[in-house]
Amino acid sequence: MHVTGTSGKGSTVMMVGTMLRLSGKRTGIYVSPHTTTTIERFHGPDGLLMSTQEFITIADQLKPAIAQMDDHPLGTPSYLEMMVAIAFLYFKKTRCQW
């Protein structure tokens, strides 16, 4: 699910995520931008933020793929692209359904 708009996106995503989680679904939430720390972007199936250690582990797993893109005509991934990749890997690892 992708929520866009001018205002209310974060609140909408959190409400929908909570409803899905309370109905027994495993949810993952990625929000952008973050308010104070990058970790705020990632919420796991328990509704809590991803741990700092989990973020580091996944980021380290991405480093070789990112390094291979140094010579790619489109260049290396942007900050946003790397954050979305971390989110997708985290959601896969935690078996999110939504």
Tab-separated table of C-alpha atoms in Angstrom:
chain	number	residue	atom	x	y	z
A	1	MET	CA	0.000	0.000	0.000
A	2	HIS	CA	1.381	3.397	-0.923
A	3	VAL	CA	-0.082	6.532	0.685
A	4	THR	CA	0.638	9.929	-0.873
A	5	GLY	CA	-0.613	13.465	-0.428
A	6	THR	CA	0.131	16.785	1.159
A	7	SER	CA	-0.711	16.135	4.801
A	8	GLY	CA	-1.918	13.305	7.017
A	9	LYS	CA	0.085	10.519	5.375
A	10	GLY	CA	1.869	9.426	8.534
A	11	SER	CA	-1.289	9.392	10.620
A	12	THR	CA	-3.193	7.510	7.916
A	13	VAL	CA	-0.465	4.895	7.535
A	14	MET	CA	-0.206	4.384	11.298
A	15	MET	CA	-3.994	3.995	11.654
A	16	VAL	CA	-4.260	1.523	8.773
A	17	GLY	CA	-1.197	-0.368	10.034
A	18	THR	CA	-2.665	-0.599	13.526
A	19	MET	CA	-6.008	-1.854	12.199
A	20	LEU	CA	-4.286	-4.507	10.088
A	21	ARG	CA	-2.036	-5.559	12.965
A	22	LEU	CA	-4.992	-5.801	15.381
A	23	SER	CA	-6.781	-7.998	12.839
A	24	GLY	CA	-3.868	-10.450	12.975
A	25	LYS	CA	-1.810	-9.339	9.955
A	26	ARG	CA	1.958	-8.840	10.038
A	27	THR	CA	2.566	-5.249	8.963
A	28	GLY	CA	5.623	-3.236	8.109
A	29	ILE	CA	5.543	0.536	7.852
A	30	TYR	CA	8.052	2.781	6.127
A	31	VAL	CA	7.543	6.536	6.457
A	32	SER	CA	9.508	9.365	4.954
A	33	PRO	CA	10.794	11.781	6.003
A	34	HIS	CA	11.839	11.002	9.559
A	35	THR	CA	11.575	13.570	12.344
A	36	THR	CA	14.783	13.085	14.310
A	37	THR	CA	16.454	9.748	13.517
A	38	THR	CA	16.600	7.505	10.458
A	39	ILE	CA	15.347	4.509	12.456
A	40	GLU	CA	11.956	6.278	12.782
A	41	ARG	CA	11.260	5.363	9.175
A	42	PHE	CA	10.943	1.620	9.872
A	43	HIS	CA	8.207	-0.045	11.936
A	44	GLY	CA	8.072	-3.835	12.184
A	45	PRO	CA	5.234	-6.335	12.583
A	46	ASP	CA	5.019	-5.640	16.326
A	47	GLY	CA	4.400	-1.939	15.636
A	48	LEU	CA	7.756	-1.019	17.172
A	49	LEU	CA	10.704	0.648	15.482
A	50	MET	CA	13.403	-1.447	13.873
A	51	SER	CA	16.346	-1.881	16.236
A	52	THR	CA	19.566	-0.010	15.554
A	53	GLN	CA	21.414	-3.330	15.295
A	54	GLU	CA	18.923	-4.642	12.708
A	55	PHE	CA	19.366	-1.457	10.663
A	56	ILE	CA	23.153	-1.843	10.760
A	57	THR	CA	22.950	-5.536	9.813
A	58	ILE	CA	20.747	-4.879	6.777
A	59	ALA	CA	22.780	-1.830	5.691
A	60	ASP	CA	25.953	-3.932	5.872
A	61	GLN	CA	24.286	-6.607	3.697
A	62	LEU	CA	23.597	-3.943	1.037
A	63	LYS	CA	27.131	-2.536	0.923
A	64	PRO	CA	28.530	-5.038	-1.635
A	65	ALA	CA	25.631	-4.461	-4.050
A	66	ILE	CA	25.970	-0.694	-3.691
A	67	ALA	CA	29.738	-0.891	-4.253
A	68	GLN	CA	29.168	-2.832	-7.485
A	69	MET	CA	27.128	0.096	-8.780
A	70	ASP	CA	30.015	2.588	-8.561
A	71	ASP	CA	30.685	2.188	-12.284
A	72	HIS	CA	27.020	1.886	-13.304
A	73	PRO	CA	25.878	4.532	-15.835
A	74	LEU	CA	23.112	5.633	-13.441
A	75	GLY	CA	25.497	5.805	-10.485
A	76	THR	CA	25.011	4.516	-6.986
A	77	PRO	CA	21.575	4.482	-5.370
A	78	SER	CA	20.310	7.653	-3.718
A	79	TYR	CA	19.723	7.920	0.027
A	80	LEU	CA	15.980	7.385	-0.514
A	81	GLU	CA	16.587	4.314	-2.699
A	82	MET	CA	18.867	2.792	-0.066
A	83	MET	CA	16.325	3.463	2.710
A	84	VAL	CA	13.543	1.823	0.684
A	85	ALA	CA	15.797	-1.182	-0.006
A	86	ILE	CA	16.488	-1.500	3.731
A	87	ALA	CA	12.740	-1.339	4.406
A	88	PHE	CA	11.942	-4.042	1.841
A	89	LEU	CA	14.666	-6.342	3.185
A	90	TYR	CA	13.496	-5.761	6.760
A	91	PHE	CA	9.872	-6.477	5.838
A	92	LYS	CA	10.892	-9.669	4.034
A	93	LYS	CA	13.028	-10.795	6.964
A	94	THR	CA	10.203	-10.169	9.452
A	95	ARG	CA	7.652	-11.848	7.139
A	96	CYS	CA	5.341	-8.859	6.809
A	97	GLN	CA	2.096	-9.498	4.953
A	98	TRP	CA	1.214	-5.834	4.484
